[in-house]
Tab-separated table of N, CA and C in Angstrom:
chain	number	residue	atom	x	y	z
A	1	UNK	N	0.955	-1.126	-0.297
A	1	UNK	CA	0.035	-0.112	-0.165
A	1	UNK	C	0.518	1.298	-0.207
A	2	UNK	N	1.468	1.130	0.850
A	2	UNK	CA	2.431	3.104	0.960
A	2	UNK	C	3.729	2.198	1.863
A	3	UNK	N	4.611	2.546	0.962
A	3	UNK	CA	6.290	2.274	1.292
A	3	UNK	C	6.941	3.432	1.654
A	4	UNK	N	7.692	3.810	2.648
A	4	UNK	CA	8.772	4.775	2.620
A	4	UNK	C	10.454	4.155	2.664
A	5	UNK	N	10.846	4.773	1.391
A	5	UNK	CA	12.593	4.419	1.254
A	5	UNK	C	13.599	5.313	1.330
A	6	UNK	N	14.140	5.307	2.269
A	6	UNK	CA	15.180	5.938	2.792
A	6	UNK	C	16.218	6.103	1.690
A	7	UNK	N	17.229	6.603	1.890
A	7	UNK	CA	18.806	6.726	1.160
A	7	UNK	C	19.533	8.031	2.005
A	8	UNK	N	20.888	7.910	1.793
A	8	UNK	CA	21.645	8.845	1.961
A	8	UNK	C	22.711	8.337	3.477
A	9	UNK	N	22.311	7.379	3.962
A	9	UNK	CA	23.357	7.163	5.027
A	9	UNK	C	24.670	6.601	4.795
A	10	UNK	N	25.375	6.288	5.730
A	10	UNK	CA	26.728	5.856	5.030
A	10	UNK	C	28.136	6.089	6.092
A	11	UNK	N	28.995	6.240	5.571
A	11	UNK	CA	30.151	6.310	6.675
A	11	UNK	C	30.679	7.567	6.552
A	12	UNK	N	30.801	8.576	7.897
A	12	UNK	CA	31.504	9.747	7.591
A	12	UNK	C	32.167	9.928	8.744
A	13	UNK	N	33.302	10.904	8.658
A	13	UNK	CA	34.390	11.321	9.958
A	13	UNK	C	33.452	12.317	10.607
A	14	UNK	N	33.930	12.396	11.782
A	14	UNK	CA	33.684	12.997	12.500
A	14	UNK	C	33.794	14.680	12.119
A	15	UNK	N	32.766	15.674	12.592
A	15	UNK	CA	32.829	17.056	11.778
A	15	UNK	C	32.118	17.134	10.384
A	16	UNK	N	31.569	15.851	9.923
A	16	UNK	CA	31.093	15.858	8.176
A	16	UNK	C	29.540	16.248	8.538
A	17	UNK	N	29.580	15.810	7.019
A	17	UNK	CA	27.763	16.273	7.019
A	17	UNK	C	27.023	15.079	6.164
A	18	UNK	N	25.720	14.458	6.532
A	18	UNK	CA	25.322	13.555	5.677
A	18	UNK	C	23.681	14.152	5.311
A	19	UNK	N	23.050	13.876	4.174
A	19	UNK	CA	21.813	14.490	3.848
A	19	UNK	C	21.035	13.011	3.644
A	20	UNK	N	19.963	12.599	4.696
A	20	UNK	CA	19.040	11.766	4.763
A	20	UNK	C	18.024	11.584	3.873
A	21	UNK	N	17.235	11.198	2.850
A	21	UNK	CA	16.177	11.406	2.274
A	21	UNK	C	15.212	10.210	2.280
A	22	UNK	N	13.804	10.668	2.345
A	22	UNK	CA	13.261	9.428	2.728
A	22	UNK	C	11.590	9.930	1.308
A	23	UNK	N	11.365	9.058	0.829
A	23	UNK	CA	10.364	9.035	-0.164
A	23	UNK	C	9.240	8.371	-0.015
A	24	UNK	N	8.058	8.309	0.539
A	24	UNK	CA	6.936	7.767	0.343
A	24	UNK	C	6.134	7.584	-1.066
A	25	UNK	N	5.710	6.715	-1.389
A	25	UNK	CA	5.025	6.042	-2.227
A	25	UNK	C	3.872	5.217	-2.141
A	26	UNK	N	2.918	5.132	-3.008
A	26	UNK	CA	1.563	4.131	-2.514
A	26	UNK	C	0.109	5.291	-2.413
A	27	UNK	N	-0.597	3.975	-2.183
A	27	UNK	CA	-2.190	4.831	-2.679
A	27	UNK	C	-2.095	5.994	-1.254
A	28	UNK	N	-1.737	7.243	-1.458
A	28	UNK	CA	-1.210	8.265	-0.386
A	28	UNK	C	-2.131	9.566	-0.654
A	29	UNK	N	-3.020	9.926	0.164
A	29	UNK	CA	-4.200	10.904	-0.108
A	29	UNK	C	-3.564	12.296	0.330
A	30	UNK	N	-2.604	12.131	1.569
A	30	UNK	CA	-2.143	13.245	2.159
A	30	UNK	C	-1.312	12.605	3.750
A	31	UNK	N	-0.277	13.178	3.657
A	31	UNK	CA	0.706	13.185	4.735
A	31	UNK	C	0.615	14.369	5.744
A	32	UNK	N	0.526	13.605	6.846
A	32	UNK	CA	0.402	14.881	7.963
A	32	UNK	C	1.892	14.905	8.834
A	33	UNK	N	2.062	14.507	9.729
A	33	UNK	CA	3.176	14.669	10.678
A	33	UNK	C	4.584	13.537	9.522
A	34	UNK	N	5.844	14.119	9.783
A	34	UNK	CA	7.111	12.920	8.914
A	34	UNK	C	8.062	13.252	10.111
A	35	UNK	N	8.629	12.238	10.459
A	35	UNK	CA	9.584	12.208	11.309
A	35	UNK	C	10.841	11.587	11.541
A	36	UNK	N	12.176	11.875	11.638
A	36	UNK	CA	13.201	11.114	11.784
A	36	UNK	C	13.628	10.309	13.274
A	37	UNK	N	13.800	9.084	13.320
A	37	UNK	CA	14.017	8.590	14.961
A	37	UNK	C	15.502	7.617	14.561
A	38	UNK	N	16.228	7.690	15.366
A	38	UNK	CA	17.884	6.980	15.566
A	38	UNK	C	17.469	5.659	16.414
A	39	UNK	N	18.228	4.624	16.110
A	39	UNK	CA	18.301	3.859	17.041
A	39	UNK	C	19.866	2.682	17.177
A	40	UNK	N	20.542	3.468	18.275
A	40	UNK	CA	22.084	2.955	18.333
A	40	UNK	C	22.182	1.667	18.638
A	41	UNK	N	23.093	1.195	18.560
A	41	UNK	CA	22.992	-0.533	19.416
A	41	UNK	C	22.857	-0.542	20.923
A	42	UNK	N	21.949	-1.320	21.040
A	42	UNK	CA	21.727	-1.598	22.225
A	42	UNK	C	20.916	-0.495	23.370
A	43	UNK	N	20.395	0.429	22.461
A	43	UNK	CA	19.663	1.226	22.934
A	43	UNK	C	18.238	1.078	22.301
A	44	UNK	N	17.271	1.962	22.788
A	44	UNK	CA	15.825	1.923	22.423
A	44	UNK	C	15.839	3.366	21.021
A	45	UNK	N	14.690	3.227	20.349
A	45	UNK	CA	14.545	4.013	19.112
A	45	UNK	C	14.004	5.163	19.967
A	46	UNK	N	14.616	6.261	19.684
A	46	UNK	CA	14.211	7.507	19.744
A	46	UNK	C	14.517	8.834	18.882
A	47	UNK	N	12.957	9.846	19.238
A	47	UNK	CA	12.662	10.498	18.231
A	47	UNK	C	13.784	11.412	17.836
A	48	UNK	N	14.122	12.000	16.893
A	48	UNK	CA	15.449	12.832	16.492
A	48	UNK	C	14.854	14.020	16.038
A	49	UNK	N	13.788	13.986	15.599
A	49	UNK	CA	12.653	15.134	14.374
A	49	UNK	C	11.729	15.255	13.827
A	50	UNK	N	11.205	16.023	14.129
A	50	UNK	CA	9.589	16.118	13.601
A	50	UNK	C	9.429	17.215	12.575
A	51	UNK	N	8.670	17.234	11.257
A	51	UNK	CA	7.970	17.767	10.543
A	51	UNK	C	6.489	17.802	10.752
A	52	UNK	N	5.861	19.374	11.274
A	52	UNK	CA	4.069	18.590	10.467
A	52	UNK	C	3.784	19.429	8.867
A	53	UNK	N	2.532	18.915	8.838
A	53	UNK	CA	2.471	19.840	7.223
A	53	UNK	C	2.504	20.751	7.106
A	54	UNK	N	2.503	21.615	8.087
A	54	UNK	CA	2.722	23.029	7.919
A	54	UNK	C	4.380	23.506	7.855
A	55	UNK	N	5.172	22.731	8.361
A	55	UNK	CA	6.303	23.116	8.671
A	55	UNK	C	7.347	23.270	9.639
A	56	UNK	N	5.923	22.916	10.639
A	56	UNK	CA	6.639	23.400	11.896
A	56	UNK	C	7.641	21.801	12.407
A	57	UNK	N	7.991	22.411	13.088
A	57	UNK	CA	9.595	21.817	13.537
A	57	UNK	C	10.017	21.557	14.630
A	58	UNK	N	10.237	20.260	15.287
A	58	UNK	CA	10.865	20.055	16.717
A	58	UNK	C	12.307	18.930	16.771
A	59	UNK	N	12.917	19.129	17.711
A	59	UNK	CA	14.096	18.612	17.577
A	59	UNK	C	14.558	17.654	18.825
A	60	UNK	N	15.358	16.739	18.951
A	60	UNK	CA	16.119	16.219	20.273
A	60	UNK	C	16.977	17.330	20.658
A	61	UNK	N	16.982	17.545	21.954
A	61	UNK	CA	18.150	18.508	22.058
A	61	UNK	C	19.568	18.243	21.708
A	62	UNK	N	19.838	17.015	21.786
A	62	UNK	CA	21.149	16.885	21.205
A	62	UNK	C	21.567	17.255	20.022
A	63	UNK	N	20.732	17.664	19.193
A	63	UNK	CA	20.670	17.367	17.576
A	63	UNK	C	20.751	18.904	17.319
A	64	UNK	N	20.097	19.751	18.188
A	64	UNK	CA	19.760	21.532	18.022
A	64	UNK	C	20.892	21.899	17.481
A	65	UNK	N	20.855	22.772	16.329
A	65	UNK	CA	21.534	23.499	15.856
A	65	UNK	C	22.688	22.661	14.599
A	66	UNK	N	22.412	21.447	14.795
A	66	UNK	CA	23.180	20.352	13.765
A	66	UNK	C	22.335	19.738	13.118
A	67	UNK	N	21.428	19.399	13.415
A	67	UNK	CA	20.438	18.734	12.271
A	67	UNK	C	19.366	19.778	11.479
A	68	UNK	N	18.646	19.593	10.364
A	68	UNK	CA	17.868	20.278	10.247
A	68	UNK	C	17.126	19.180	9.135
A	69	UNK	N	15.522	19.383	9.510
A	69	UNK	CA	14.255	18.455	9.010
A	69	UNK	C	13.644	19.306	8.026
A	70	UNK	N	13.204	18.663	6.979
A	70	UNK	CA	12.454	20.032	6.151
A	70	UNK	C	12.102	18.482	5.401
A	71	UNK	N	10.647	19.096	4.261
A	71	UNK	CA	10.028	18.372	3.287
A	71	UNK	C	9.513	18.776	2.316
A	72	UNK	N	9.316	18.157	1.278
A	72	UNK	CA	9.203	18.472	-0.029
A	72	UNK	C	7.693	17.798	-0.186
A	73	UNK	N	6.403	18.617	0.073
A	73	UNK	CA	5.252	17.813	0.065
A	73	UNK	C	4.484	17.718	-1.211
A	74	UNK	N	5.270	18.285	-2.413
A	74	UNK	CA	5.015	17.729	-3.948
A	74	UNK	C	5.195	16.408	-4.058
A	75	UNK	N	6.227	15.554	-3.550
A	75	UNK	CA	7.294	14.404	-3.733
A	75	UNK	C	7.359	13.844	-2.418
A	76	UNK	N	6.362	14.093	-1.398
A	76	UNK	CA	6.398	13.425	-0.639
A	76	UNK	C	7.541	12.789	-0.009
A	77	UNK	N	8.346	14.026	0.606
A	77	UNK	CA	9.696	13.269	0.877
A	77	UNK	C	10.140	14.314	1.863
A	78	UNK	N	10.694	13.353	2.905
A	78	UNK	CA	11.498	14.537	4.061
A	78	UNK	C	12.839	14.423	4.021
A	79	UNK	N	13.393	15.149	4.584
A	79	UNK	CA	15.116	14.816	4.071
A	79	UNK	C	15.550	15.307	5.786
A	80	UNK	N	16.614	15.304	6.079
A	80	UNK	CA	17.395	15.128	7.448
A	80	UNK	C	18.787	15.622	7.165
A	81	UNK	N	19.104	16.721	7.242
A	81	UNK	CA	20.577	17.451	6.625
A	81	UNK	C	20.935	17.514	8.548
A	82	UNK	N	22.247	16.703	8.295
A	82	UNK	CA	23.048	16.252	9.583
A	82	UNK	C	24.557	16.843	9.567
A	83	UNK	N	24.745	17.920	9.958
A	83	UNK	CA	25.669	18.666	9.984
A	83	UNK	C	26.789	18.373	11.398
A	84	UNK	N	28.089	18.789	11.118
A	84	UNK	CA	28.977	18.799	12.286
A	84	UNK	C	28.970	17.330	13.297
A	85	UNK	N	28.753	15.990	12.573
A	85	UNK	CA	28.590	14.722	12.817
A	85	UNK	C	29.483	14.757	14.186
A	86	UNK	N	29.006	13.515	15.160
A	86	UNK	CA	29.842	13.338	16.238
A	86	UNK	C	29.704	11.719	16.077
A	87	UNK	N	30.639	11.003	16.546
A	87	UNK	CA	30.861	9.665	16.747
A	87	UNK	C	29.610	9.254	17.798
A	88	UNK	N	28.449	9.684	18.571
A	88	UNK	CA	27.462	9.503	19.151
A	88	UNK	C	26.147	9.578	18.350
A	89	UNK	N	26.434	10.076	17.290
A	89	UNK	CA	25.006	10.439	16.270
A	89	UNK	C	25.320	8.980	15.199
A	90	UNK	N	25.799	7.943	15.554
A	90	UNK	CA	26.162	6.474	15.069
A	90	UNK	C	25.135	5.768	15.460
A	91	UNK	N	24.151	5.570	14.346
A	91	UNK	CA	23.044	4.940	14.123
A	91	UNK	C	22.370	4.337	13.100
A	92	UNK	N	21.291	3.710	13.183
A	92	UNK	CA	20.225	3.281	12.331
A	92	UNK	C	19.040	4.401	12.322
A	93	UNK	N	19.129	5.172	11.406
A	93	UNK	CA	18.158	6.451	10.977
A	93	UNK	C	17.086	5.634	10.575
A	94	UNK	N	15.583	6.086	11.158
A	94	UNK	CA	14.436	5.541	10.904
A	94	UNK	C	13.329	6.399	10.523
A	95	UNK	N	13.006	6.821	9.166
A	95	UNK	CA	11.534	7.524	8.866
A	95	UNK	C	10.539	6.885	9.388
A	96	UNK	N	9.765	7.770	9.393
A	96	UNK	CA	8.199	7.662	9.788
A	96	UNK	C	6.954	8.650	9.201
A	97	UNK	N	5.875	8.415	9.040
A	97	UNK	CA	4.950	8.900	8.623
A	97	UNK	C	3.638	8.863	8.662
A	98	UNK	N	2.801	9.951	9.220
A	98	UNK	CA	1.635	9.602	8.945
A	98	UNK	C	0.911	9.694	8.107
A	99	UNK	N	0.230	8.844	7.285
A	99	UNK	CA	-0.395	8.919	6.002
A	99	UNK	C	-1.907	8.832	5.759
A	100	UNK	N	-2.641	9.703	5.133
A	100	UNK	CA	-4.004	9.943	5.270
A	100	UNK	C	-4.076	8.497	3.736
A	101	UNK	N	-4.516	7.761	3.620
A	101	UNK	CA	-4.797	6.721	2.681
A	101	UNK	C	-6.023	7.035	2.087
A	102	UNK	N	-6.498	6.680	0.734
A	102	UNK	CA	-7.616	7.211	0.123
A	102	UNK	C	-8.716	5.549	-0.435
A	103	UNK	N	-10.034	5.749	-0.139
A	103	UNK	CA	-10.522	4.468	-0.768
A	103	UNK	C	-10.564	3.265	-0.123
A	104	UNK	N	-10.875	3.236	1.394
A	104	UNK	CA	-11.350	4.172	2.208
A	104	UNK	C	-10.475	5.150	2.935
A	105	UNK	N	-10.905	6.068	3.238
A	105	UNK	CA	-10.115	6.937	3.947
A	105	UNK	C	-9.618	6.465	5.672
A	106	UNK	N	-8.626	6.234	5.515
A	106	UNK	CA	-7.918	5.984	6.862
A	106	UNK	C	-6.765	6.551	6.999
A	107	UNK	N	-6.398	6.692	8.249
A	107	UNK	CA	-4.809	7.126	8.871
A	107	UNK	C	-3.899	5.792	9.136
A	108	UNK	N	-3.125	5.736	8.436
A	108	UNK	CA	-1.840	4.649	8.854
A	108	UNK	C	-0.651	5.424	9.093
A	109	UNK	N	0.286	4.559	10.131
A	109	UNK	CA	1.619	4.743	10.546
A	109	UNK	C	2.423	4.046	9.984
A	110	UNK	N	3.384	4.538	9.109
A	110	UNK	CA	4.410	3.571	8.183
A	110	UNK	C	5.810	4.222	8.445
A	111	UNK	N	6.746	3.102	8.696
A	111	UNK	CA	8.145	3.578	9.006
A	111	UNK	C	8.739	3.034	7.336
A	112	UNK	N	10.427	3.975	7.508
A	112	UNK	CA	10.797	2.982	6.379
A	112	UNK	C	12.191	1.856	7.031
A	113	UNK	N	12.684	1.232	6.063
A	113	UNK	CA	13.554	0.003	6.636
A	113	UNK	C	14.443	0.257	7.203
A	114	UNK	N	14.583	1.853	7.299
A	114	UNK	CA	16.455	2.129	8.072
A	114	UNK	C	17.588	2.551	7.347
A	115	UNK	N	18.573	3.330	7.382
A	115	UNK	CA	19.558	3.528	6.771
A	115	UNK	C	20.496	3.976	7.973
A	116	UNK	N	21.557	3.261	7.460
A	116	UNK	CA	22.709	3.120	8.775
A	116	UNK	C	23.621	4.709	8.580
A	117	UNK	N	24.024	4.964	9.632
A	117	UNK	CA	24.985	6.173	9.755
A	117	UNK	C	25.740	5.756	10.790
A	118	UNK	N	27.304	5.324	10.037
A	118	UNK	CA	28.356	5.539	10.971
A	118	UNK	C	29.042	6.740	11.088
A	119	UNK	N	29.374	7.407	12.323
A	119	UNK	CA	30.478	8.540	12.442
A	119	UNK	C	32.226	8.119	13.019
A	120	UNK	N	33.005	8.110	12.188
A	120	UNK	CA	34.370	7.654	12.988
A	120	UNK	C	35.218	9.090	13.793
A	121	UNK	N	35.946	8.686	14.621
A	121	UNK	CA	36.295	9.109	15.358
A	121	UNK	C	37.416	9.955	14.785
């Protein structure tokens, strides 16, 4: 029905930058909030940043001033620009979206498959 496909992860040195992308496809009527989560080895998944349909954003304290979430509603895509990366940012990053499907109308929470970000010291 609906898929979220992430890209942009990889290996980067501390202080470097990466840009993650997540594109939604399928029988989508509209998308409300979109978000990025991360899960480091041995830790629980945590919310990194969110953006609503109006472009309002919220961030985890540890990434404020370094990460920027944005979206392109025409492309059903959300981005995460990550600057000044630190080794502690190493994690699998997951995209999440609240999607309104059509025929019949119903809300669905969708997750991407995850993309690995590794920051070396």
